[in-house]
CSV table of C-alpha atoms in Angstrom, one decimal:
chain,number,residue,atom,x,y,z
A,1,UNK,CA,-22.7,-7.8,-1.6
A,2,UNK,CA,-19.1,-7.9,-1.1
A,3,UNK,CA,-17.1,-4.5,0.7
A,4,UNK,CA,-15.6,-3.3,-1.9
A,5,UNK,CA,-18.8,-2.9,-4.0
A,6,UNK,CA,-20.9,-1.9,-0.8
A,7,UNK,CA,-18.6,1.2,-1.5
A,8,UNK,CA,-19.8,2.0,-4.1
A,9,UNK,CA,-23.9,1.5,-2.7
A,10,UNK,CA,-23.0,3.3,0.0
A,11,UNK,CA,-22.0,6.1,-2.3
A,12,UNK,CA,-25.1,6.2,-4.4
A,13,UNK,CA,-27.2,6.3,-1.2
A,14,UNK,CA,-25.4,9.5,-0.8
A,15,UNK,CA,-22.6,8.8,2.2
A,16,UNK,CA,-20.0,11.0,1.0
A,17,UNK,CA,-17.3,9.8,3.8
A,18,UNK,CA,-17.2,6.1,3.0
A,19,UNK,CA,-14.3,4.6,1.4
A,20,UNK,CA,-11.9,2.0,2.2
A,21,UNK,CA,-7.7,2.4,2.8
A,22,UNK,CA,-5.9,-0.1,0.9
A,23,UNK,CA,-2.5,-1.0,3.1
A,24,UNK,CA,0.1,-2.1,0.6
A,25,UNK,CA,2.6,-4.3,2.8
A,26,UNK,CA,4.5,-7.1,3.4
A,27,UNK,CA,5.5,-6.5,6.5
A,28,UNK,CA,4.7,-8.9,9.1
A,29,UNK,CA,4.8,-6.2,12.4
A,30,UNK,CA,2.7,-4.0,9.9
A,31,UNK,CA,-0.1,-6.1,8.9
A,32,UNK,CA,-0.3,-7.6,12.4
A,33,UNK,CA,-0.5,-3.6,13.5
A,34,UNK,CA,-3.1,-3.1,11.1
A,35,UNK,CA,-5.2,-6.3,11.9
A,36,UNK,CA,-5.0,-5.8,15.8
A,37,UNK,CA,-6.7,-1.8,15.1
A,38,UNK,CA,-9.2,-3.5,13.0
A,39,UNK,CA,-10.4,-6.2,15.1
A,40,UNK,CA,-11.0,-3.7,17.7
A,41,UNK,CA,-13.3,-2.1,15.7
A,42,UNK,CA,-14.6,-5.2,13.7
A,43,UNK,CA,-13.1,-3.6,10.1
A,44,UNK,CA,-12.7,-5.2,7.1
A,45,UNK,CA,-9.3,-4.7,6.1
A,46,UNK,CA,-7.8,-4.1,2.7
A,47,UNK,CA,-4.2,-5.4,2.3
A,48,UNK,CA,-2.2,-5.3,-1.4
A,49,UNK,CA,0.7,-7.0,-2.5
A,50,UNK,CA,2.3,-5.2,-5.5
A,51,UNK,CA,3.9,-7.2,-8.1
A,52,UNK,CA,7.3,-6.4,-7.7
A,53,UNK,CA,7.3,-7.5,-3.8
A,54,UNK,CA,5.0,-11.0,-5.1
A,55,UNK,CA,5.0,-12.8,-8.4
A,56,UNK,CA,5.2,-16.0,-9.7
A,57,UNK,CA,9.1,-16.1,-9.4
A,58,UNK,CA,8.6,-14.7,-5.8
A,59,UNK,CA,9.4,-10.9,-5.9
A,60,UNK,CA,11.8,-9.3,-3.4
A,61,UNK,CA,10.2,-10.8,-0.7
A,62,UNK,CA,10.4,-14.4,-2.0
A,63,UNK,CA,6.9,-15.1,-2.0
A,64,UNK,CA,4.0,-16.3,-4.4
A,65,UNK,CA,0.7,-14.7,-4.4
A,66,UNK,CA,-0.8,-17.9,-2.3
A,67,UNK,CA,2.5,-17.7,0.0
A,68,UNK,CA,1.4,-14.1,0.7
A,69,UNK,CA,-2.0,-14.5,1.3
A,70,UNK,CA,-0.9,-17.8,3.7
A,71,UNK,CA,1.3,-15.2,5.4
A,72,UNK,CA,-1.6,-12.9,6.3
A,73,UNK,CA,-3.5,-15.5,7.2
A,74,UNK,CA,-0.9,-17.3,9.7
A,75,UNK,CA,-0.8,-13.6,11.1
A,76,UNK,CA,-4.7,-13.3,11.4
A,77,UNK,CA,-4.9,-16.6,13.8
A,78,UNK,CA,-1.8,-15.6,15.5
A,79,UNK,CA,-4.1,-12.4,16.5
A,80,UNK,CA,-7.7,-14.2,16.3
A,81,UNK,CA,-8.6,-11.6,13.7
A,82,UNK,CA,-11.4,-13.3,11.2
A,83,UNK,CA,-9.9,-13.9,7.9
A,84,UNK,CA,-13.2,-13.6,6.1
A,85,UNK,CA,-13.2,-10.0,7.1
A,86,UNK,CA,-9.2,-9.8,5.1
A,87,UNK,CA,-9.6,-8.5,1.3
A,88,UNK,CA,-6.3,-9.5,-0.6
A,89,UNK,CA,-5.5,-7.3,-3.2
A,90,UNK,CA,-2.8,-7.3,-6.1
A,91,UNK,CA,-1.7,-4.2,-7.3
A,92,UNK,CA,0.3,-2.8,-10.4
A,93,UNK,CA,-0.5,-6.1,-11.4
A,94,UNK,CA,1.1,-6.3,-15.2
A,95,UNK,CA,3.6,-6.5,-17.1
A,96,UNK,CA,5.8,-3.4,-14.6
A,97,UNK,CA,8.8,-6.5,-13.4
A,98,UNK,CA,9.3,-7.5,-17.4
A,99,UNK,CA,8.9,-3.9,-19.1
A,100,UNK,CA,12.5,-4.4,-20.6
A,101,UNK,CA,11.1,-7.5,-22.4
A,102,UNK,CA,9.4,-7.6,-25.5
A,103,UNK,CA,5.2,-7.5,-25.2
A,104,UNK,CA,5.3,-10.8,-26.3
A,105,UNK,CA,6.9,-12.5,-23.3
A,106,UNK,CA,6.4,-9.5,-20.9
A,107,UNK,CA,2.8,-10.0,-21.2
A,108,UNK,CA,3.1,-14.2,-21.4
A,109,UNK,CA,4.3,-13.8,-17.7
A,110,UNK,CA,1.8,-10.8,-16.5
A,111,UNK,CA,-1.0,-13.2,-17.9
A,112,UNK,CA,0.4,-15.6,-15.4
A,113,UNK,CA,1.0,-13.4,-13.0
A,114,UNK,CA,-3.2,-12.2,-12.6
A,115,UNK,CA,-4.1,-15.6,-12.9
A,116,UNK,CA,-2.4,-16.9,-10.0
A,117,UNK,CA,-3.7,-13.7,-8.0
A,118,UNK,CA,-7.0,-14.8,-9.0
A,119,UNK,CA,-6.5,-18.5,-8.3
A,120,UNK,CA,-5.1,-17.6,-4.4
A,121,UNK,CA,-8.4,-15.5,-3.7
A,122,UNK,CA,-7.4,-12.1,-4.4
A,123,UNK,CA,-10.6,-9.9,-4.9
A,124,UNK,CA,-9.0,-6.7,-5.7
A,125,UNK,CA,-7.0,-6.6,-8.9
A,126,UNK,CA,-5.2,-3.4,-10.1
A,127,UNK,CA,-4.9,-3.8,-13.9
A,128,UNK,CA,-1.4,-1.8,-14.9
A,129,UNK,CA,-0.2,-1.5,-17.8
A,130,UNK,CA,0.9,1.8,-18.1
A,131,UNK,CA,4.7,1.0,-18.9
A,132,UNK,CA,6.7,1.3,-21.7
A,133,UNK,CA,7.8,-2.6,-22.5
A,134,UNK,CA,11.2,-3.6,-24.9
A,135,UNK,CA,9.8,-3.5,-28.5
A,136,UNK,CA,7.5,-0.3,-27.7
A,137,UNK,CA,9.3,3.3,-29.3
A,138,UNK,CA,11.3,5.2,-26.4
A,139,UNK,CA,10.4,8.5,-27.8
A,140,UNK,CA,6.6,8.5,-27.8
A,141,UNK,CA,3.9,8.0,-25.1
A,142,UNK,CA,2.0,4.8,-25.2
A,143,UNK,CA,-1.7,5.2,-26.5
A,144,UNK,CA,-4.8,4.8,-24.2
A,145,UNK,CA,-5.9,2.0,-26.9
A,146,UNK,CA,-2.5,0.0,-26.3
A,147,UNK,CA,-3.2,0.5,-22.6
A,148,UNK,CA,-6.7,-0.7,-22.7
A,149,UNK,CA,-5.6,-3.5,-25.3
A,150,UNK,CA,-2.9,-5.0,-22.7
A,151,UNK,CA,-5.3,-4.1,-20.0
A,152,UNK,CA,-8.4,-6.5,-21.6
A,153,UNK,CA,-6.2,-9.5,-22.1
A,154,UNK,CA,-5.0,-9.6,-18.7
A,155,UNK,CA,-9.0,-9.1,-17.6
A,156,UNK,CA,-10.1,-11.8,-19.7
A,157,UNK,CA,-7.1,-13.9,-18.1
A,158,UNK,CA,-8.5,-12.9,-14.9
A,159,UNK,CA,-11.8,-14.2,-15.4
A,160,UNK,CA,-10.5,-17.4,-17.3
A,161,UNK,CA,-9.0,-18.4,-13.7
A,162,UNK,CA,-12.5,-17.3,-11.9
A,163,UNK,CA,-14.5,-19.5,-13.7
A,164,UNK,CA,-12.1,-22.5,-12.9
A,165,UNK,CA,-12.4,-21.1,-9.2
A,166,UNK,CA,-16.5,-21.4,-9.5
A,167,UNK,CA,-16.0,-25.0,-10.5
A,168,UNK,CA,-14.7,-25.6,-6.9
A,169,UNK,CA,-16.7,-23.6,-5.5
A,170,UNK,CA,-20.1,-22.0,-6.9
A,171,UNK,CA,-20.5,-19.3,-4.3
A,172,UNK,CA,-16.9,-18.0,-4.8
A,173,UNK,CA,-17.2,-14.1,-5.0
A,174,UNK,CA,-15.9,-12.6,-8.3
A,175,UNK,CA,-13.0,-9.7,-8.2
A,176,UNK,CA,-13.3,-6.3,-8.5
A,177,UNK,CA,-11.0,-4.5,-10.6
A,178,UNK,CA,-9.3,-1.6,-11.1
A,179,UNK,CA,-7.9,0.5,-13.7
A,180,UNK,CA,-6.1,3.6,-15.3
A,181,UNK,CA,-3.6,4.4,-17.1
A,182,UNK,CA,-2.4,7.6,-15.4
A,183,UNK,CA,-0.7,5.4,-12.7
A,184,UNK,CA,2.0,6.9,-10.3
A,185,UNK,CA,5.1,4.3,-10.0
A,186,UNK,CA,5.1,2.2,-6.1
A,187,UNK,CA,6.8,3.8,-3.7
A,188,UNK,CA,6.8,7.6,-4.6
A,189,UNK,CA,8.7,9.5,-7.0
A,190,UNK,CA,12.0,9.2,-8.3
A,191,UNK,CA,12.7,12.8,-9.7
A,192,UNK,CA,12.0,16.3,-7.5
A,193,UNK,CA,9.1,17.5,-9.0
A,194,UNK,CA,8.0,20.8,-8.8
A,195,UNK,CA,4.2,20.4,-9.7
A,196,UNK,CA,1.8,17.7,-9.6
A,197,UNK,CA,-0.3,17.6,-12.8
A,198,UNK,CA,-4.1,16.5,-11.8
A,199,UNK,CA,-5.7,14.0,-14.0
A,200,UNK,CA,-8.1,15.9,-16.4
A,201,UNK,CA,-11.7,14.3,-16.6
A,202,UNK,CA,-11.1,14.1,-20.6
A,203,UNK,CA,-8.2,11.7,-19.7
A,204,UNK,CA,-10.9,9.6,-17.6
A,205,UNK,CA,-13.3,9.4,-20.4
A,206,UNK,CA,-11.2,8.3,-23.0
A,207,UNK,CA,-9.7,6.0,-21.0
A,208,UNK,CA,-12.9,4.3,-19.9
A,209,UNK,CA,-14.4,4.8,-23.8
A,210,UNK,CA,-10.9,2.7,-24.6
A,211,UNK,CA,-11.3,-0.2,-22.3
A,212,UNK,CA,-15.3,-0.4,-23.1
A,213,UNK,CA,-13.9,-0.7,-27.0
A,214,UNK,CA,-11.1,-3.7,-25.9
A,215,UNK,CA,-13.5,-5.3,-23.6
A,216,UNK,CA,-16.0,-5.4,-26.8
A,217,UNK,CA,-13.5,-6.3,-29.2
A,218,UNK,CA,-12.8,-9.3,-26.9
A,219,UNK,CA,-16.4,-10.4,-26.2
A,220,UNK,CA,-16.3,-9.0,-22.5
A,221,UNK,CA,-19.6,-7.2,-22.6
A,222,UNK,CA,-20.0,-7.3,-19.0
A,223,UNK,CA,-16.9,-6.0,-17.5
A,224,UNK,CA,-17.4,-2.9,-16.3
A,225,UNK,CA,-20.0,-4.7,-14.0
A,226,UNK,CA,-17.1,-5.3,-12.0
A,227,UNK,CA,-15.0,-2.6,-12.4
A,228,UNK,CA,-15.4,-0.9,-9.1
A,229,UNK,CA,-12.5,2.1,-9.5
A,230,UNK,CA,-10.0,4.3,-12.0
A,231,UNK,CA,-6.2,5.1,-10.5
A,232,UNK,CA,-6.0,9.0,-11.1
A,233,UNK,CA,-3.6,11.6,-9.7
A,234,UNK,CA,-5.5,13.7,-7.9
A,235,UNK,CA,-2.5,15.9,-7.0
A,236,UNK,CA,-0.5,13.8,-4.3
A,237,UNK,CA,2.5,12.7,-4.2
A,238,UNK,CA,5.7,12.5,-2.2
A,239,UNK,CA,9.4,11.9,-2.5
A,240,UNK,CA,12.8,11.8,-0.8
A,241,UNK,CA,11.8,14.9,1.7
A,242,UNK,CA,8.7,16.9,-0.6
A,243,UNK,CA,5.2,16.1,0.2
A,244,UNK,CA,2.3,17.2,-2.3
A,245,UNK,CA,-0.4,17.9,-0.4
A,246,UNK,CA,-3.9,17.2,-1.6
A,247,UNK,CA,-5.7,20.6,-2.9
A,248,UNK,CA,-9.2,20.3,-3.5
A,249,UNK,CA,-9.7,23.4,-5.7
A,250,UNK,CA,-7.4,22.2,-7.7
A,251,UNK,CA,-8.9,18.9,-8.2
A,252,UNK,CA,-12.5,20.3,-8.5
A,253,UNK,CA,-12.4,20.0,-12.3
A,254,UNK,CA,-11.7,16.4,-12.0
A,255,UNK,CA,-13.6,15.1,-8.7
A,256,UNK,CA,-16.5,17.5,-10.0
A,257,UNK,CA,-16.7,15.1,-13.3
A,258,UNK,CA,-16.4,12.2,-11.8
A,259,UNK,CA,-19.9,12.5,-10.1
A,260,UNK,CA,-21.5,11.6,-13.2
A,261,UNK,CA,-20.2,8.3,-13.0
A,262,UNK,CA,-22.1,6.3,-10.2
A,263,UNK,CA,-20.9,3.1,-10.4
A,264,UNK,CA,-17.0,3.8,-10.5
A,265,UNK,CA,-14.9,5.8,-7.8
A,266,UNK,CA,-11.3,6.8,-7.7
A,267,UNK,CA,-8.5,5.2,-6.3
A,268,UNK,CA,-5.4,7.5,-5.2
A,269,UNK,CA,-2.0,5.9,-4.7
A,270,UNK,CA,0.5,7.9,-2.8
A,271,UNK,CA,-1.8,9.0,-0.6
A,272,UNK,CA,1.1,8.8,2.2
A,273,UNK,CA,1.8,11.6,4.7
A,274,UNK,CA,-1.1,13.3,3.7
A,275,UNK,CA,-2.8,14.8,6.7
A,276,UNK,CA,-6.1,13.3,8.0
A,277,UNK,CA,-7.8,16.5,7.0
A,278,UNK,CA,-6.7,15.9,3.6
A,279,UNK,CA,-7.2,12.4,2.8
A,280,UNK,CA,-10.7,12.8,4.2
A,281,UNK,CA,-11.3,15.4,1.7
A,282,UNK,CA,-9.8,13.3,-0.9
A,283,UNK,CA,-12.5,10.3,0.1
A,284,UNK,CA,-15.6,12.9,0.3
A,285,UNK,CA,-14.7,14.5,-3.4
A,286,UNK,CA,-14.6,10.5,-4.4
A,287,UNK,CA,-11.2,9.9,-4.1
A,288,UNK,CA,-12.4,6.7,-2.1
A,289,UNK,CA,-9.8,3.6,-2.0
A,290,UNK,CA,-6.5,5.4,-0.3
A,291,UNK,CA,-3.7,3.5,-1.2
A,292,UNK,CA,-0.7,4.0,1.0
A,293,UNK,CA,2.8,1.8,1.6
A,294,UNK,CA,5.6,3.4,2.4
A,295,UNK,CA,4.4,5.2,4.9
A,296,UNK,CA,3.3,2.4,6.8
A,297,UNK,CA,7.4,1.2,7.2
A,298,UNK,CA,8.2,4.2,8.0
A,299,UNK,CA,5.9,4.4,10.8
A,300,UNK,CA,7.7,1.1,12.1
A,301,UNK,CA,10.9,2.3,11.6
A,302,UNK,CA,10.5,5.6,13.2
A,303,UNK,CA,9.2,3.7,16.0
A,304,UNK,CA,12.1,1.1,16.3
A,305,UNK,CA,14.7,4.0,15.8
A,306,UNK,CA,13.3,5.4,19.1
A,307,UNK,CA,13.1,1.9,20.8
A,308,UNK,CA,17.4,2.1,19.8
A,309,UNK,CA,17.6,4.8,21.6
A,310,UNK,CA,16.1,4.4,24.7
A,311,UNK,CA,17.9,1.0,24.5
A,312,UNK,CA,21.3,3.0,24.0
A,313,UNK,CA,20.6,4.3,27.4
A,314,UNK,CA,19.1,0.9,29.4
A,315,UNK,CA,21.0,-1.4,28.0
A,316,UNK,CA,24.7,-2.5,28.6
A,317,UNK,CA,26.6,-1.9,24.9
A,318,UNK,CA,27.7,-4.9,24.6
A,319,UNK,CA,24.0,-6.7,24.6
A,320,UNK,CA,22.4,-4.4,22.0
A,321,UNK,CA,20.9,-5.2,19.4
A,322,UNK,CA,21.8,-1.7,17.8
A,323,UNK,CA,19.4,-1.4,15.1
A,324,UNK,CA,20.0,1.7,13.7
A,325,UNK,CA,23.7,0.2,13.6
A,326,UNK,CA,22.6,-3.1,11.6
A,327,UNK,CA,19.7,-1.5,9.0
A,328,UNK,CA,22.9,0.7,7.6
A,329,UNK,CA,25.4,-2.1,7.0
A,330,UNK,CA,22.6,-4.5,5.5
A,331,UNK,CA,21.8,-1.6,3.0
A,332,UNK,CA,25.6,-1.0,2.3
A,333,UNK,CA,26.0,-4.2,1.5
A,334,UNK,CA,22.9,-4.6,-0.9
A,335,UNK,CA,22.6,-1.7,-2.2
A,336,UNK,CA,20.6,-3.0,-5.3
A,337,UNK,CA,17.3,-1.7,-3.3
A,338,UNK,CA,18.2,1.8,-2.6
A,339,UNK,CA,21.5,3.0,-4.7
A,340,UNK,CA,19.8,4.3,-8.2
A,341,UNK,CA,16.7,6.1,-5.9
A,342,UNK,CA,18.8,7.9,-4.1
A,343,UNK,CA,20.8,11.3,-5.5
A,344,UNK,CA,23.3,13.7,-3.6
A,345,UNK,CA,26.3,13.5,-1.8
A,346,UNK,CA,27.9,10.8,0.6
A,347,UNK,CA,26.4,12.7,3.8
A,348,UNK,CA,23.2,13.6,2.0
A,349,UNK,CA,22.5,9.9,0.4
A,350,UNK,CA,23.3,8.6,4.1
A,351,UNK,CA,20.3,10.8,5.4
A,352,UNK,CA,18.4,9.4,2.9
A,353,UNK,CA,18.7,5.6,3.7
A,354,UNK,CA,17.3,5.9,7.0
A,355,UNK,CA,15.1,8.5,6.9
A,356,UNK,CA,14.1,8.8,3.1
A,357,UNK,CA,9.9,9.6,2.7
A,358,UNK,CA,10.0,6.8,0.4
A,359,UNK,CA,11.4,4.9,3.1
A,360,UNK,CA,14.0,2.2,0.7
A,361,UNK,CA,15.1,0.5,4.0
A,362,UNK,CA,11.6,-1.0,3.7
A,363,UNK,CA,12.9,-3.9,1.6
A,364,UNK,CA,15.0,-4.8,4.2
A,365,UNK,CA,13.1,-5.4,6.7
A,366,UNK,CA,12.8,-9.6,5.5
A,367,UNK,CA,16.6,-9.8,5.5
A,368,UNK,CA,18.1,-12.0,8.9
A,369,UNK,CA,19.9,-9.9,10.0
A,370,UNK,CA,17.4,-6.8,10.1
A,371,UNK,CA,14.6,-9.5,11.5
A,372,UNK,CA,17.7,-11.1,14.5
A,373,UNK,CA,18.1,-7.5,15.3
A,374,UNK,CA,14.4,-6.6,16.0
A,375,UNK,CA,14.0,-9.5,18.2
A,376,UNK,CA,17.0,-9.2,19.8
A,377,UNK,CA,15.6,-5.1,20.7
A,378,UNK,CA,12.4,-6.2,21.8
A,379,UNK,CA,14.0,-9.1,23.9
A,380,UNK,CA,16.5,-6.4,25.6
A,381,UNK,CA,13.3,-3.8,26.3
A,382,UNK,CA,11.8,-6.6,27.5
A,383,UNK,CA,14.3,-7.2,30.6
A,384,UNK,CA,14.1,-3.4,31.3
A,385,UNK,CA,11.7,-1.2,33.1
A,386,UNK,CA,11.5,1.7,30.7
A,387,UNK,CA,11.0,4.9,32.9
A,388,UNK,CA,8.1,6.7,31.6
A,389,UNK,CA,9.7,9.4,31.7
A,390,UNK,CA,11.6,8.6,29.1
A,391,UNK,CA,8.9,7.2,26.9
A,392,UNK,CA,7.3,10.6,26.7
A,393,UNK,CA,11.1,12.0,25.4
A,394,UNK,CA,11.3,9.5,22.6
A,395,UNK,CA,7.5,8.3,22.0
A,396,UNK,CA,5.3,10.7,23.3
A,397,UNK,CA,2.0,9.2,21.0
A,398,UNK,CA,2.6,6.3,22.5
A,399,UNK,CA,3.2,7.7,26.2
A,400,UNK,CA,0.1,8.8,26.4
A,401,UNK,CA,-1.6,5.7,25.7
A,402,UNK,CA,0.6,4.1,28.1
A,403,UNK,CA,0.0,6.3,30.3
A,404,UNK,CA,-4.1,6.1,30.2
A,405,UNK,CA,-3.6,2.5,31.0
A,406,UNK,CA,-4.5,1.5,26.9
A,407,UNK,CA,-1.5,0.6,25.6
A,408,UNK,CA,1.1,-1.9,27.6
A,409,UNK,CA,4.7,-1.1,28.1
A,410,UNK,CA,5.7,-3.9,25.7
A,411,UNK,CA,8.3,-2.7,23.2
A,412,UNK,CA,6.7,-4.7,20.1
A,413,UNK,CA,3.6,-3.2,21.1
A,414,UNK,CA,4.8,0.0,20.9
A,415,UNK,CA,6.5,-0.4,17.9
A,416,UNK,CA,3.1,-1.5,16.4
A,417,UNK,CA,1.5,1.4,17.7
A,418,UNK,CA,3.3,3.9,15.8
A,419,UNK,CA,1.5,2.2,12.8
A,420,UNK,CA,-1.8,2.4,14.2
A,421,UNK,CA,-1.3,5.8,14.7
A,422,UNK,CA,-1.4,6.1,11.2
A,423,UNK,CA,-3.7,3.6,10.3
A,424,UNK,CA,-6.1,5.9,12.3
A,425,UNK,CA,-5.4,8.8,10.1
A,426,UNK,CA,-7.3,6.5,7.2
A,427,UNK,CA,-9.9,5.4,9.4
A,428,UNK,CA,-11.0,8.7,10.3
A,429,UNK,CA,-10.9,9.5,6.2
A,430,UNK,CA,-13.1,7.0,5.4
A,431,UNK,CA,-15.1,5.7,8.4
A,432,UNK,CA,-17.9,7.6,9.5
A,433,UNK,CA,-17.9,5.7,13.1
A,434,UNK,CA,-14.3,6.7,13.9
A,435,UNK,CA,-15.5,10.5,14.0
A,436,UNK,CA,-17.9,9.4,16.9
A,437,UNK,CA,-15.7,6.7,18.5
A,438,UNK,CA,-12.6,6.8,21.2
A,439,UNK,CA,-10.4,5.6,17.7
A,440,UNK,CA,-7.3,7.2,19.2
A,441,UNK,CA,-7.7,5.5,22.9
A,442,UNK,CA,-9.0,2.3,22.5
């Protein structure tokens, strides 16, 4: 049995605390972060590539679903991490980068799109295809069956390119999927909200009674078989500064339903910057894959942003590699990434860009210059002896640690670390050895 359908055993057998977070990166310093606190506890780890940042045309981060995958799999050996123990997943996979097309094409290229997931050896594929595309009406909602309808073909496409993958190899595992059509958009909200509606467990139903209908109509009798999960909102979400924090009262109605369905759980997305507290609620009322992405970044960036500062003050000026300095003028000068997210005035939208909850400056982090610059500040820390004095002022997480003689005064690896501190917050959600384990000091 696969991980991601042990879940769901698991579940059955009555372990209410197991679930799985489902890191949605493409950050190299991230995904080596999150491989490095895995392999000390010998964790499968979920990552996802959405289909904006990897497509067949190469997304914003230039790559192809198998040039991902290679990429977290050159990062794996670089850390002797197993790669057997590394679930790929794709998510918002659909027709969300072509929703101004017509269905026609939009959904020619999202049919491509889940096959060449499939072919790479993802085993987690989030079906989306809650958008509007060109030819549908502005001014009304699309129906669950026009969902579900998009939603079977790009299944059946999905298992068109599995059974070519069985005739390599006979023992290949088949994908789990995912579905829903009450889907938050990657990367947070664009609007302030002022509420967060929960899901309603009539929404759930029809939406599963939808797909079984499609799946029918199509000849896919088996398909819920391996439909592990349904994308709800649960009541969480975050923007620009706002957090919504996860309220289980409020989510009774829906979480309370749910029990009656034992061979499905919930996935949450924007789950970010929820407290540990809170997402380990969220994976005991069945609320157990935990998608977070933004957050992850930001974690990195908070932690290089206090790397530039004790820099500023160990360094010489004229060898910096001032950071801070060269994230702003890459974003100025692509602003394509952040410009139509971000609302205010001049001083206000300048906040934003670097320190923003949905955390834009993430799509930077590929670009030369942003990548020279890192370097260049972990080369410069490097030559230093950082006081640690001064590492408690500007990273005092990660001054203990290095303190305690677990963590080395290496920049990167403090950088890193600031990730794993996170990363630990979705262990303890959904792994019932990190309440028992030294998780935050090993």
């Amino acid at each position: 049995m696969d991980a991601l359908r042990a879940i769901l055993q698991k579940r059955k057998e009555g372990m209410n605390y197991v679930g799985i977070p489902s890191f949605c990166t493409a950050n190299d310093l991230v995904i080596e972060a999150c491989l490095k606190q895995a392999k000390r506890f010998d964790d499968y780890v979920l990552l996802e590539a959405t289909a904006n940042q990897v497509n067949q045309y190469g997304g914003y981060t230039g790559m192809k679903p198998a040039d991902y995958r290679d990429f977290v799999f050159e990062i794996a050996d670089s850390v002797g991490f197993p790669k057997d123990k590394i679930i790929l997943g794709g998510d918002h996979l659909g027709p969300l980068t072509w929703q101004n097309e017509p269905e026609k094409d939009a959904m020619e290229k999202a049919v491509e799109l889940v096959k060449l997931f499939v072919l790479a050896g993802y085993k987690k594929i989030h079906l989306d295809t809650s958008m509007r595309l060109g030819d549908d009406s502005k001014d009304e909602m699309l129906t669950d069956e026009t969902i579900a309808r998009r939603g079977a073909i790009l299944y059946e496409a999905c298992e068109e390119a599995y059974q070519q993958l069985l005739k390599e190899n006979p023992d290949e595992a088949r994908p789990a999927f995912i579905i829903g059509s009450e889907v938050p958009i990657p990367g947070g909200a664009q609007e302030e909200e002022d509420s967060i509606k929960v899901t309603s467990p009539e929404a759930v139903a029809k939406t599963l009674a939808v797909y079984q209908a499609e799946f029918e109509k199509r000849g896919l009798k088996d398909a819920f078989d391996n439909i592990i999960g349904i994308v709800v909102q649960p009541g969480v979400e975050f923007g620009d500064a706002d957090i919504f924090h996860y309220n289980r009262v409020n989510a009774a109605e829906l979480t309370t339903a749910m029990k009656e369905y034992k061979n499905i759980v919930l996935e949450g997305h924007s789950t970010d910057y929820q407290s540990p507290k809170k997402l380990r609620e969220m994976v005991e009322d069945g609320i157990a894959i935990l998608k977070v992405g933004p957050a992850l970044t930001f974690s990195l960036r908070e932690g290089l942003f206090a790397l530039s500062m004790i820099e500023k003050q160990l360094v010489p000026e004229e060898k910096q590699a001032r950071f801070i300095e060269t994230m702003e003028d890459t974003m100025l000068k692509e602003p394509g990434n952040w410009k139509k997210y971000y609302r205010g005035t001049e001083a206000q939208i300048a906040i934003k860009r670097k320190y923003s909850f949905s955390d834009r400056c993430r799509y930077y982090f590929s670009q030369p210059e942003m990548k020279a610059a890192i370097q260049k500040l972990f080369d410069n820390l490097s030559e230093v002896e950082i006081p640690l004095s001064m590492l408690r002022e500007y990273l005092p997480m990660q001054y203990v640690k290095v303190r305690d003689g677990v963590l080395p005064m290496d920049p990167k690896e403090l950088a890193e670390d600031c990730v794993v501190h996170l990363v630990e917050d979705y262990n303890y959600a959904t792994k019932l050895n990190y309440m028992i384990a030294d998780a935050f000091l090993s």
